[in-house]
Structures are given as structure tokens and as C-alpha cells.
mmCIF file of N, CA and C in Angstrom:
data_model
loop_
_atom_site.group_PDB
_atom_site.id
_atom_site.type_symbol
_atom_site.label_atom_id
_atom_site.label_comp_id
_atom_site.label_asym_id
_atom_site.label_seq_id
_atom_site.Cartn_x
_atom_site.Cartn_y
_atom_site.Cartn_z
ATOM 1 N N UNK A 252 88.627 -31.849 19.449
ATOM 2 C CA UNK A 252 88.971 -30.830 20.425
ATOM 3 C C UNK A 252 88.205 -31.104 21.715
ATOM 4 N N UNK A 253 88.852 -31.239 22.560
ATOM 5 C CA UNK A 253 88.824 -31.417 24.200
ATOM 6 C C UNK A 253 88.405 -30.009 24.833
ATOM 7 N N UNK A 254 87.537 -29.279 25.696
ATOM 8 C CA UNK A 254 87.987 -28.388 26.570
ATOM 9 C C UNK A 254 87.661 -28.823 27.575
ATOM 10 N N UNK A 255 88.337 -28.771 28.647
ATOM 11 C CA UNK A 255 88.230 -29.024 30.536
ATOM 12 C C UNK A 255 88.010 -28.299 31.470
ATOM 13 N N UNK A 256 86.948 -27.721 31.938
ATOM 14 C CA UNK A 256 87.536 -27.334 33.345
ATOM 15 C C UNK A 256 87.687 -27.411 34.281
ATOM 16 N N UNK A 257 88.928 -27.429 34.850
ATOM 17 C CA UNK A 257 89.707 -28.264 35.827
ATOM 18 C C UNK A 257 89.758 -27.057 37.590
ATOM 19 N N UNK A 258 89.617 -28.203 38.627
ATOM 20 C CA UNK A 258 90.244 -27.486 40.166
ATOM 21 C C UNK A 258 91.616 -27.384 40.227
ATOM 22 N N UNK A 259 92.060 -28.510 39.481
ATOM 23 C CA UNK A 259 93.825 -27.955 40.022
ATOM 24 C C UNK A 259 94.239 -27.628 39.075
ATOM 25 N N UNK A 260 95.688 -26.938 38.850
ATOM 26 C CA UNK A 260 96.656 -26.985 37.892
ATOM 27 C C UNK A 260 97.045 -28.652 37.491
ATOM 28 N N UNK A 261 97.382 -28.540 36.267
ATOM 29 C CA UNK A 261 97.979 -30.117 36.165
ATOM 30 C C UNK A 261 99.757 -29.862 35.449
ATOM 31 N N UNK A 262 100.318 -30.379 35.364
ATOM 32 C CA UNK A 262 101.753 -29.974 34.486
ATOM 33 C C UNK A 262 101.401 -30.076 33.067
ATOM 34 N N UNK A 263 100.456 -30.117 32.521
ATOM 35 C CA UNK A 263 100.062 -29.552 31.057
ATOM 36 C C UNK A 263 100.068 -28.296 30.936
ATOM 37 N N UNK A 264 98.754 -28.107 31.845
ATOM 38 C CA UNK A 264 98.740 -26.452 32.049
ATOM 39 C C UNK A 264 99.957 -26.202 32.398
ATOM 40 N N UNK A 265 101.205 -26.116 33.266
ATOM 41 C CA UNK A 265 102.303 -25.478 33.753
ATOM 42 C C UNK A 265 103.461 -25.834 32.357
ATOM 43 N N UNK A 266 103.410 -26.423 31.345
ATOM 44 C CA UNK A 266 104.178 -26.462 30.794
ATOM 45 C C UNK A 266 103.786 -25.323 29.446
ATOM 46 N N UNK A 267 102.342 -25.352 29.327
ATOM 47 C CA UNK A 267 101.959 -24.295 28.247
ATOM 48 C C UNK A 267 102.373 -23.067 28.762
ATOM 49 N N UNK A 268 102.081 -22.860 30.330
ATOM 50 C CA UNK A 268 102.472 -21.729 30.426
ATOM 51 C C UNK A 268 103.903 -21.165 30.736
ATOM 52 N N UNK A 269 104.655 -22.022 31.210
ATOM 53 C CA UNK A 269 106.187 -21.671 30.979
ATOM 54 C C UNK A 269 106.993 -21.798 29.216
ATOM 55 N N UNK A 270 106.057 -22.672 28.253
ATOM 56 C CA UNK A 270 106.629 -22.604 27.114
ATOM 57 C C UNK A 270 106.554 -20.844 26.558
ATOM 58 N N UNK A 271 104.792 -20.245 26.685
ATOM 59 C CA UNK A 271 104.347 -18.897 26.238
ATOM 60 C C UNK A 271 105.326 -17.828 26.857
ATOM 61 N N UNK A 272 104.618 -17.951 28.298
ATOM 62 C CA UNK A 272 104.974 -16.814 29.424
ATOM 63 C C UNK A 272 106.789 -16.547 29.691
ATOM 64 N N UNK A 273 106.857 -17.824 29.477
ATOM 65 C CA UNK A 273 108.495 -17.771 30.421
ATOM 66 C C UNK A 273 109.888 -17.691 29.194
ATOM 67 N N UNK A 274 109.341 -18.832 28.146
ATOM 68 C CA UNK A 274 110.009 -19.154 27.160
ATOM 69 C C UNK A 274 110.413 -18.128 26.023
ATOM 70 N N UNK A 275 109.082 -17.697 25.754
ATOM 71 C CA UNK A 275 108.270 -16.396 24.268
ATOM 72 C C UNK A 275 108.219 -15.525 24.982
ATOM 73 N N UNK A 276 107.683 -15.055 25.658
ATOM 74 C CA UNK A 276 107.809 -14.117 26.590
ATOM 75 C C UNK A 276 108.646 -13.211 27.376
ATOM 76 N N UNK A 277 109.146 -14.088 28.071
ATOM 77 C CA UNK A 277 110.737 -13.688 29.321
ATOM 78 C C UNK A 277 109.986 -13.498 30.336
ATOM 79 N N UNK A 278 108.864 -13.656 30.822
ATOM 80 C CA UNK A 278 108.611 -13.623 32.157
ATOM 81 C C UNK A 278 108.695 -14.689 33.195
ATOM 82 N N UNK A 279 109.428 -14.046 34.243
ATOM 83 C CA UNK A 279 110.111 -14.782 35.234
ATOM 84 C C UNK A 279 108.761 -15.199 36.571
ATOM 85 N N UNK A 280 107.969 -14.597 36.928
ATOM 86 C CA UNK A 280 107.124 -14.982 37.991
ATOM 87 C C UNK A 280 106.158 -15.341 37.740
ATOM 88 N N UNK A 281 105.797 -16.665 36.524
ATOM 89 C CA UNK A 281 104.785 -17.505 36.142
ATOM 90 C C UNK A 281 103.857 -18.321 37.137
ATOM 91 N N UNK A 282 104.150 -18.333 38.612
ATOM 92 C CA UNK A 282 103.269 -19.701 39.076
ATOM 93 C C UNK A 282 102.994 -18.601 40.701
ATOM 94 N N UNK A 283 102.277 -18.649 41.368
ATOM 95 C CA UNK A 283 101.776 -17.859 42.042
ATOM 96 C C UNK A 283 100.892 -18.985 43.112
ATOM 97 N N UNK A 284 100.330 -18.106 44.216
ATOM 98 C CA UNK A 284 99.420 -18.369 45.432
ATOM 99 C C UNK A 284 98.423 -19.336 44.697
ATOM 100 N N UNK A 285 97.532 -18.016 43.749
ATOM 101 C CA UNK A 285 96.443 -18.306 43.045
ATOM 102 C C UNK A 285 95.962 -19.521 42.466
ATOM 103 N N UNK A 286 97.384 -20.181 41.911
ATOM 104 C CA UNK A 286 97.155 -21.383 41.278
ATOM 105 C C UNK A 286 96.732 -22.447 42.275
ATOM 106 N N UNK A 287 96.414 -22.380 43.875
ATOM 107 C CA UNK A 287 96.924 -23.570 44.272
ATOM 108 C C UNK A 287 94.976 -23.336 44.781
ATOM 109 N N UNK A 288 94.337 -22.125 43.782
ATOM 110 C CA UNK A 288 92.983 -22.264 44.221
ATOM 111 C C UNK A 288 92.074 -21.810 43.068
ATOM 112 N N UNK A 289 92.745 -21.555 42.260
ATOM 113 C CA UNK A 289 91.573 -21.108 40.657
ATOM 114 C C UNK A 289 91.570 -22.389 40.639
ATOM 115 N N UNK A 290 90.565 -22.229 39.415
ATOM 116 C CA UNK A 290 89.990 -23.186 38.411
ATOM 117 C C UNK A 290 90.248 -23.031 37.269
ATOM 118 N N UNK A 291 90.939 -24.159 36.139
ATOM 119 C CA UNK A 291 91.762 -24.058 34.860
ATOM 120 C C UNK A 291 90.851 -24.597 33.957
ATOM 121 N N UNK A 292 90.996 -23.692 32.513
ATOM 122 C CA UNK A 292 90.382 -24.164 31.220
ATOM 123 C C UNK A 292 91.586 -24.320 30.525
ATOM 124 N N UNK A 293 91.736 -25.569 29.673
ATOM 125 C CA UNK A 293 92.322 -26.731 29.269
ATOM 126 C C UNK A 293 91.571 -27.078 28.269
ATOM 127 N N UNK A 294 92.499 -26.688 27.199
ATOM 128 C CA UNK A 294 92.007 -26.946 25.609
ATOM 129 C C UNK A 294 92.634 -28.145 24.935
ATOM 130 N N UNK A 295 92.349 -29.300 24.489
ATOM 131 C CA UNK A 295 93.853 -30.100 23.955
ATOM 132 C C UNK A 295 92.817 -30.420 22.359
ATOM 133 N N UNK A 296 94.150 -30.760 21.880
ATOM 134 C CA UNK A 296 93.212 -31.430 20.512
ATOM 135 C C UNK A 296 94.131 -32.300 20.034
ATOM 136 N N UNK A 297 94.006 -33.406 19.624
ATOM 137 C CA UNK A 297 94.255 -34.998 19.684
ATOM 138 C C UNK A 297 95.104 -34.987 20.121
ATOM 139 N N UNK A 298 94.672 -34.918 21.942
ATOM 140 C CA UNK A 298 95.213 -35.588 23.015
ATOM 141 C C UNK A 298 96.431 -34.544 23.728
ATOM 142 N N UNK A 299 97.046 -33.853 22.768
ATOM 143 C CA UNK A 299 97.695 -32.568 22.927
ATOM 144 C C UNK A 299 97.096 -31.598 23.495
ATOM 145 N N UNK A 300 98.252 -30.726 24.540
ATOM 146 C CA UNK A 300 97.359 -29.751 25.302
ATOM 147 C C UNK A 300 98.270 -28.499 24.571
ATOM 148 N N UNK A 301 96.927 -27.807 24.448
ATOM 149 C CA UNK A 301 96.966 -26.685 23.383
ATOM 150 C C UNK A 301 96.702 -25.044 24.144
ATOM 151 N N UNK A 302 96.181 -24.969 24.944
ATOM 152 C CA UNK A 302 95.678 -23.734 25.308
ATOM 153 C C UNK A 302 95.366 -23.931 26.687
ATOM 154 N N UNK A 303 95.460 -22.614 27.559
ATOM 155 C CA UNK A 303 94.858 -22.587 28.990
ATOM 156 C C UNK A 303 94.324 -21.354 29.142
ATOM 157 N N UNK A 304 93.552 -21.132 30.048
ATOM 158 C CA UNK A 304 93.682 -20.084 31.339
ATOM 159 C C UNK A 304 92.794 -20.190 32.828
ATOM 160 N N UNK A 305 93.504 -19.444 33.942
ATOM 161 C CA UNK A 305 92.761 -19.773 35.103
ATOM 162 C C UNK A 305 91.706 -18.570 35.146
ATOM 163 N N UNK A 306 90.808 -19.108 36.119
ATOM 164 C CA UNK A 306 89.701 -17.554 36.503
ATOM 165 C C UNK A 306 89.528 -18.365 38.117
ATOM 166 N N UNK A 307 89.314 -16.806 39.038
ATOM 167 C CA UNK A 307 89.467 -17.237 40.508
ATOM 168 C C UNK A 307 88.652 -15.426 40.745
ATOM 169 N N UNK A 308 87.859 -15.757 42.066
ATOM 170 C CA UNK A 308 86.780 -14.621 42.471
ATOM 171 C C UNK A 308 88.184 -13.634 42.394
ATOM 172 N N UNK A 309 87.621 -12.252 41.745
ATOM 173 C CA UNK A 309 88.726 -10.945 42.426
ATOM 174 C C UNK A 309 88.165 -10.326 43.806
ATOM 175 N N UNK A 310 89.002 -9.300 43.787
ATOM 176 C CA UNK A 310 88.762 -8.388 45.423
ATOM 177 C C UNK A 310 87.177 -8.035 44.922
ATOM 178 N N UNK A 311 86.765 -7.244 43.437
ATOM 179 C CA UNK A 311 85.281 -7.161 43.388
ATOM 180 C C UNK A 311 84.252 -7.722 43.581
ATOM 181 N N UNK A 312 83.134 -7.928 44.394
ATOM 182 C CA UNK A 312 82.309 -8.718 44.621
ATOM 183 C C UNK A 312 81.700 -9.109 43.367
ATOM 184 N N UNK A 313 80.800 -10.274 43.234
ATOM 185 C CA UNK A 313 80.181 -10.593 41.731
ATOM 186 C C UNK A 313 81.225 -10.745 40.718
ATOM 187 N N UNK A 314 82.783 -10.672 40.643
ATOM 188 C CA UNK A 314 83.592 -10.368 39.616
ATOM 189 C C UNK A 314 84.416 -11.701 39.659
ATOM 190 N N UNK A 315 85.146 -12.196 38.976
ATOM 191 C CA UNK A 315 85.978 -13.549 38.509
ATOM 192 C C UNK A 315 86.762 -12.722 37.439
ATOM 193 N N UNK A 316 88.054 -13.197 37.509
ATOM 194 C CA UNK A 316 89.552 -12.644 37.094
ATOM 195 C C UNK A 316 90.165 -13.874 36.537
ATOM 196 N N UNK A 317 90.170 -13.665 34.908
ATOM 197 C CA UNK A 317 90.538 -14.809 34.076
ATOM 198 C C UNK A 317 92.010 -14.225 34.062
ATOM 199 N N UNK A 318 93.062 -15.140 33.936
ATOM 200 C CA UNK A 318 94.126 -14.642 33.881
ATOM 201 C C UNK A 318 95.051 -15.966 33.199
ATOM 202 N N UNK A 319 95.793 -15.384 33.169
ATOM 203 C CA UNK A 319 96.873 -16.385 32.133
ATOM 204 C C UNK A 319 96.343 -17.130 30.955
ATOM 205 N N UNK A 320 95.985 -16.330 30.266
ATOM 206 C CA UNK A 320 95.599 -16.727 29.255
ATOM 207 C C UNK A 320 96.351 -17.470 27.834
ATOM 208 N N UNK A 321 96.428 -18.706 27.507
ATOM 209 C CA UNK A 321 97.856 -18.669 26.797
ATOM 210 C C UNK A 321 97.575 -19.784 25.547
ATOM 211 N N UNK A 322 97.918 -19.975 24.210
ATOM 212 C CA UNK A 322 97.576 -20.564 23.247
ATOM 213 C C UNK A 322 99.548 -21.165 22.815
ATOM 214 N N UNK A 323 99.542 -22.632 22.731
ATOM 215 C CA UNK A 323 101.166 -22.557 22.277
ATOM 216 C C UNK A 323 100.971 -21.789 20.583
ATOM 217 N N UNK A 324 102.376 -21.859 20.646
ATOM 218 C CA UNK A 324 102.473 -20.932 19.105
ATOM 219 C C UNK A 324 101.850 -21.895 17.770
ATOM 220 N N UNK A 325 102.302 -23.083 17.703
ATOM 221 C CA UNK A 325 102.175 -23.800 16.602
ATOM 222 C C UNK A 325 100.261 -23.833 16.779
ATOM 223 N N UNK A 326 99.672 -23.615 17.579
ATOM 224 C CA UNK A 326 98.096 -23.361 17.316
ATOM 225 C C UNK A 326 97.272 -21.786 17.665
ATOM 226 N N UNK A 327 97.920 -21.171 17.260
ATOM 227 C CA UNK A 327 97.682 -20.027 17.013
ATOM 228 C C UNK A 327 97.109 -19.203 15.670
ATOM 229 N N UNK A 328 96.648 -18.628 15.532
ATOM 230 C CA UNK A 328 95.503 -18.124 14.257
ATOM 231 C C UNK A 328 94.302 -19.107 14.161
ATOM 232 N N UNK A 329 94.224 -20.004 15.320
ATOM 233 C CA UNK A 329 92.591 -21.254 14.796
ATOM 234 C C UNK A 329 91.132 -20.610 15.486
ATOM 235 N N UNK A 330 91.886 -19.464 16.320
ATOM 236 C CA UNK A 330 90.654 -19.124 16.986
ATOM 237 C C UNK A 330 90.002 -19.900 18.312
ATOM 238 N N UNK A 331 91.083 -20.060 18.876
ATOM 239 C CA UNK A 331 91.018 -20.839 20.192
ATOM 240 C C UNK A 331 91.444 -20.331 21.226
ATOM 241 N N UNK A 332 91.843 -19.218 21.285
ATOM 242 C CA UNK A 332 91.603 -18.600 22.326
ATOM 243 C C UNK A 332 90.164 -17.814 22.578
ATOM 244 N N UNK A 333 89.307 -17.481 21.255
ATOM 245 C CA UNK A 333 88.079 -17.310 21.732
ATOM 246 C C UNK A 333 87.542 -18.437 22.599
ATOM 247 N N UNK A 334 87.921 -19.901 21.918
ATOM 248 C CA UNK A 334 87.164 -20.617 22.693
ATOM 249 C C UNK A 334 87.428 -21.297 24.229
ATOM 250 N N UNK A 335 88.733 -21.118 24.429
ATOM 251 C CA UNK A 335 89.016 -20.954 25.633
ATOM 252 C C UNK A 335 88.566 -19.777 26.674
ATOM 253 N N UNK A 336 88.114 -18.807 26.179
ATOM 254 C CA UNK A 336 87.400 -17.312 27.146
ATOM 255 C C UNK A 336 85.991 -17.825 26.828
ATOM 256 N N UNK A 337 85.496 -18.320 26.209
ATOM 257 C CA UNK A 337 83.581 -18.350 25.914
ATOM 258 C C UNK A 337 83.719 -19.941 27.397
ATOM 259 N N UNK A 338 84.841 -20.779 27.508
ATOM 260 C CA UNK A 338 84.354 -21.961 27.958
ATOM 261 C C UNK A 338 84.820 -20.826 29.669
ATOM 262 N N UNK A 339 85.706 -20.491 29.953
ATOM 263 C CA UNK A 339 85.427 -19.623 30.413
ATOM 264 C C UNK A 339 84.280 -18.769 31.604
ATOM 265 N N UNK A 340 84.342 -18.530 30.215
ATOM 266 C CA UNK A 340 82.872 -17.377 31.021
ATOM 267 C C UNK A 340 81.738 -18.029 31.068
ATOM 268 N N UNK A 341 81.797 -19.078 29.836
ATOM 269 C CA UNK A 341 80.116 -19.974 30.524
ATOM 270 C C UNK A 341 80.383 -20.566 32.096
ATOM 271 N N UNK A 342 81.992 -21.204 32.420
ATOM 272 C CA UNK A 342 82.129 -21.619 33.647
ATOM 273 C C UNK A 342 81.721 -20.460 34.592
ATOM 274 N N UNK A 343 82.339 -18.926 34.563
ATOM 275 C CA UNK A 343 82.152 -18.212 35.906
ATOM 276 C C UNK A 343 80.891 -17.454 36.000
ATOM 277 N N UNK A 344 79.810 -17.391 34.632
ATOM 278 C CA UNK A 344 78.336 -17.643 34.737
ATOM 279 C C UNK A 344 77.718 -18.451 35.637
ATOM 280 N N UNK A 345 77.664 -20.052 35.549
ATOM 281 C CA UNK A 345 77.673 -20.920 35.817
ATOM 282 C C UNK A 345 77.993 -20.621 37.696
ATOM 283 N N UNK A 346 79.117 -20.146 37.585
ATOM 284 C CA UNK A 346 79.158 -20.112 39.229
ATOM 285 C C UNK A 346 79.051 -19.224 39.992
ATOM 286 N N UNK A 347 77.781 -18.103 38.940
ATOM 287 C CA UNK A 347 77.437 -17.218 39.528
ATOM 288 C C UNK A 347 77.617 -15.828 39.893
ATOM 289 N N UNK A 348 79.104 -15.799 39.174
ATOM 290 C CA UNK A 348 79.917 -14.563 38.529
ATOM 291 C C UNK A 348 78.715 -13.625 37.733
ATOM 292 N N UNK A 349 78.699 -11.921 38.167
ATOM 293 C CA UNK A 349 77.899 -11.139 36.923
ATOM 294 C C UNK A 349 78.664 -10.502 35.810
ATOM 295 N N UNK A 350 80.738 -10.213 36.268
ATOM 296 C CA UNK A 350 81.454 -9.643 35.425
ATOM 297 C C UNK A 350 82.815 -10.865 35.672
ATOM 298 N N UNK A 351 83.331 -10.456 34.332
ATOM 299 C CA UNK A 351 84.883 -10.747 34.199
ATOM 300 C C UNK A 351 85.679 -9.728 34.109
ATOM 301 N N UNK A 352 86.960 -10.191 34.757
ATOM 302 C CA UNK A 352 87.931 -8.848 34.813
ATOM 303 C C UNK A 352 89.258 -9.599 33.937
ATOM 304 N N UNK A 353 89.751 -8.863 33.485
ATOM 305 C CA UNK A 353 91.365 -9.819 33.285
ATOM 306 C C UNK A 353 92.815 -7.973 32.984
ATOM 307 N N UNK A 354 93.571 -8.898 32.886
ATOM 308 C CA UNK A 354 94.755 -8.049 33.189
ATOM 309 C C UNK A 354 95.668 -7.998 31.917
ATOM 310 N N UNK A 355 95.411 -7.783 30.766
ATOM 311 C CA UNK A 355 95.513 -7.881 29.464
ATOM 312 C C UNK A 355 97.113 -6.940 29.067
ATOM 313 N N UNK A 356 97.564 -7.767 27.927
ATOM 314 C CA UNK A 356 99.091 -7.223 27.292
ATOM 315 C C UNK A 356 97.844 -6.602 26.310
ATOM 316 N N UNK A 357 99.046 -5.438 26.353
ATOM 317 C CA UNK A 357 98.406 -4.124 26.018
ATOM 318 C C UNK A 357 98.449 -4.956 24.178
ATOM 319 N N UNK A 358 99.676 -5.379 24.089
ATOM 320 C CA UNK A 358 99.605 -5.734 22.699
ATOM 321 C C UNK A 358 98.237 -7.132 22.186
ATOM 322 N N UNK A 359 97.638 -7.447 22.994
ATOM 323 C CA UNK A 359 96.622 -8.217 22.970
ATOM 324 C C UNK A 359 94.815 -7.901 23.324
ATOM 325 N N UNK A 360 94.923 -6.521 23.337
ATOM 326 C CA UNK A 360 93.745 -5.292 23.565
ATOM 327 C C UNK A 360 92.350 -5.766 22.694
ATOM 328 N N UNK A 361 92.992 -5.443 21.513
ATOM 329 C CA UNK A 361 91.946 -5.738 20.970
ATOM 330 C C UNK A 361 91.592 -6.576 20.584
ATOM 331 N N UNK A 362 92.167 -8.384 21.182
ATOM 332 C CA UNK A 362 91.721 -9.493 21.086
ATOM 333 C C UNK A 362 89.923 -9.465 22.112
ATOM 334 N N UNK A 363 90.749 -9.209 23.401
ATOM 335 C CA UNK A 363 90.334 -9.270 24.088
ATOM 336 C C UNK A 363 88.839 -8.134 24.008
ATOM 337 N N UNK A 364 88.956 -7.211 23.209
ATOM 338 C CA UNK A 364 87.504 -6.019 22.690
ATOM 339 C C UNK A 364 86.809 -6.761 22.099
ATOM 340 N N UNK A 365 87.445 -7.458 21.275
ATOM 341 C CA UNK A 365 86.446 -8.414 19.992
ATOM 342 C C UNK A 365 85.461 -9.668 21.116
ATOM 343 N N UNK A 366 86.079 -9.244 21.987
ATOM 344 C CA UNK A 366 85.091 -10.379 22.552
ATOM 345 C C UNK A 366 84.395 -9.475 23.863
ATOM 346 N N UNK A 367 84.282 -8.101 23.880
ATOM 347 C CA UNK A 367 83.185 -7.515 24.601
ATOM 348 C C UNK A 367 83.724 -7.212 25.897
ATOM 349 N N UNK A 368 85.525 -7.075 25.940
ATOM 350 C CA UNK A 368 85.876 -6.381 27.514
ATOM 351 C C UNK A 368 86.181 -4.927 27.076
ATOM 352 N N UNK A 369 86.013 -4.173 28.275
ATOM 353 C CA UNK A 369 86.479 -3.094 27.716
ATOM 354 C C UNK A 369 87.307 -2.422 28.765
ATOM 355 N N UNK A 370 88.495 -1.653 28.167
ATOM 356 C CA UNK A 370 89.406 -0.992 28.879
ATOM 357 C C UNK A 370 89.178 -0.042 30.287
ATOM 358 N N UNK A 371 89.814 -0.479 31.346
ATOM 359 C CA UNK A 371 89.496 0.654 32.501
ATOM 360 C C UNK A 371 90.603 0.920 33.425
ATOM 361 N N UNK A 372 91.087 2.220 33.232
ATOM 362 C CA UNK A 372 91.549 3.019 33.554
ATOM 363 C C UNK A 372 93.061 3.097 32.728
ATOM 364 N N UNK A 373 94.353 3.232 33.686
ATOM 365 C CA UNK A 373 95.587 3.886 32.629
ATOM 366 C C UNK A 373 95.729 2.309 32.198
ATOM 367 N N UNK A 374 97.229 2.213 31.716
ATOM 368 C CA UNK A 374 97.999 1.215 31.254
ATOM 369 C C UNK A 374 99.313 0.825 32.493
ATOM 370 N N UNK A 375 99.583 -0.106 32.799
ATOM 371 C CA UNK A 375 100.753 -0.541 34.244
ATOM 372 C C UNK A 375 101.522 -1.178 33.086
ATOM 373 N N UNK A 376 102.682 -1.418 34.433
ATOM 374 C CA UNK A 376 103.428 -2.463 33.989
ATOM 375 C C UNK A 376 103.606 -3.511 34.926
ATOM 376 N N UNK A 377 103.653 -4.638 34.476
ATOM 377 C CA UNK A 377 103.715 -6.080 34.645
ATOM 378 C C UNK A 377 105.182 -6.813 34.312
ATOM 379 N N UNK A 378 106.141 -6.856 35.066
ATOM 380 C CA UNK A 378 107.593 -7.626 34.684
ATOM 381 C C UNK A 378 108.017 -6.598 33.248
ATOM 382 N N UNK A 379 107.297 -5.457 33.153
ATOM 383 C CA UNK A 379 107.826 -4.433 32.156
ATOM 384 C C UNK A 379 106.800 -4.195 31.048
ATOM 385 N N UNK A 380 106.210 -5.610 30.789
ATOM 386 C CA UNK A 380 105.149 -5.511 29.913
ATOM 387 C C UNK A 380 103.815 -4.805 29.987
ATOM 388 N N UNK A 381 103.748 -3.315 29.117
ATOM 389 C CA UNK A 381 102.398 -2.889 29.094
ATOM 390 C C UNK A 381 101.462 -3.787 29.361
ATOM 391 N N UNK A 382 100.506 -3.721 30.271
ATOM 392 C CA UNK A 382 99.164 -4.069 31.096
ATOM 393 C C UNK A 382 97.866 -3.032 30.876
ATOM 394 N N UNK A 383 96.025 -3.405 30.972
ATOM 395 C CA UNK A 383 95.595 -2.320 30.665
ATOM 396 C C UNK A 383 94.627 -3.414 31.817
ATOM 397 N N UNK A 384 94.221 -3.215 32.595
ATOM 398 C CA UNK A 384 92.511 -3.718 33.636
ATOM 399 C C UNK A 384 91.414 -3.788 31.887
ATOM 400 N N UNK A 385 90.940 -4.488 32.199
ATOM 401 C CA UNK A 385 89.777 -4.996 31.367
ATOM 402 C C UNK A 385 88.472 -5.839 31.709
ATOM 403 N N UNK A 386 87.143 -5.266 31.956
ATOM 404 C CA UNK A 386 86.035 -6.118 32.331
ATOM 405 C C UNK A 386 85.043 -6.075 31.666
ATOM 406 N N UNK A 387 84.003 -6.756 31.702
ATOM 407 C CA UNK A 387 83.231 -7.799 30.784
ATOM 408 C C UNK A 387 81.878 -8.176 31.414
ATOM 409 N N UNK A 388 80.606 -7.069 31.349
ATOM 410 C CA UNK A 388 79.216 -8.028 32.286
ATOM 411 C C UNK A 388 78.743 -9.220 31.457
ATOM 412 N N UNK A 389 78.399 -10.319 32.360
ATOM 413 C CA UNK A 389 78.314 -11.603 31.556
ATOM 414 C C UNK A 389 76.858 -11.497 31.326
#
């Protein structure tokens, strides 16, 4: 197992995330501003790219906003998306970040608790999909 973290997007990352987001999903507005200035974590394991997500400063000062978080299906239950958020947050430690924020499917809540974010304020919607704000002091 490989993890990276990367300045640009590469079409690994853009293909995990149109297979999850766009494919499994149905969401239509996958690729954004943001990408063309976060920084990507890039999971592969023999040689295969397996998992992503970006984190980029938010409007909060001290705060970094992990977002797109995404595991393909056939590696799912290994527990790699913990390790894609720990490589993560050691990166926006590292650069000086004191919290993480992310923008969480409501149906993915308490992934994201088990690893110490906690819910703030109502629930939105996102392309329809329940959304809940979620942050994290590192």
C-alpha cells in the first residue's frame, strides 16, 4: 500500500472520483475551482489507485476542508478510508492547520464520528443528498 500526497489532481484521482461520485452516486458537479489548488491523498495498492480525497484552507482561519472523500467499491470494508483521513490530517497538521472541517453524507456520519469529527449545526442538501458540516481539532 502506497499513500501520496499530491499538488495536483492526476486522472487517477478523477477517475475514482467519477467512478464513486458520478457513477454510484449520480452526482453531476464532481470537478470544481478547488481542484486546480488543493492538495490530494492518493491511496493505491499494487500499483492500483484505490482511494482519494482533497483538503484546501476553508473561509475559517486555522481550518483545512477535506472533501471528496472516496474509496472504489471493490476496496471497501479494509479500513482505508481511515487511512486516507489520518494521512490526511497528519498532512494539514503538518501545514499548520489547528481544525478539519468536511461536508459529510449524512449516511456516512458516523464514519466520520469514529474518527473524532463532530456534527455542527442542521443537515443541507448537496445535488439532493443529505449533508451535515463536521469539524475535528487536530
Amino acid at each position: 500500500m502506497i499513500i501520496q500526497i499530491l499538488d495536483h489532481i492526476t486522472e487517477e484521482i478523477k477517475q475514482i472520483r467519477v467512478d464513486v461520485f458520478m457513477k454510484e452516486q449520480g452526482f453531476e458537479d464532481e470537478f470544481d475551482k478547488i481542484d486546480e489548488t488543493a492538495k490530494f491523498v492518493l491511496l493505491s495498492i499494487d500499483g492500483k489507485a484505490t482511494g482519494t480525497c482533497r483538503y484546501f484552507p476553508s473561509d475559517t482561519v486555522g481550518d483545512a476542508h477535506i472533501g471528496r472523500m472516496a474509496v472504489r467499491k471493490l476496496y471497501r470494508g479494509q479500513h482505508l478510508g481511515t487511512k486516507i483521513m489520518m494521512a490526511a490530517e497528519n498532512a494539514i497538521r503538518r501545514d499548520g492547520f489547528k481544525t478539519c472541517s468536511l461536508s459529510a453524507q449524512v449516511q456516512a456520519q458516523p464514519f466520520y464520528e469514529s474518527l473524532g469529527y463532530v456534527a455542527e449545526g442542521d443537515t443541507y442538501l448537496d445535488e439532493g443528498c443529505p449533508h451535515i458540516l463536521m469539524r475535528k481539532e487536530l
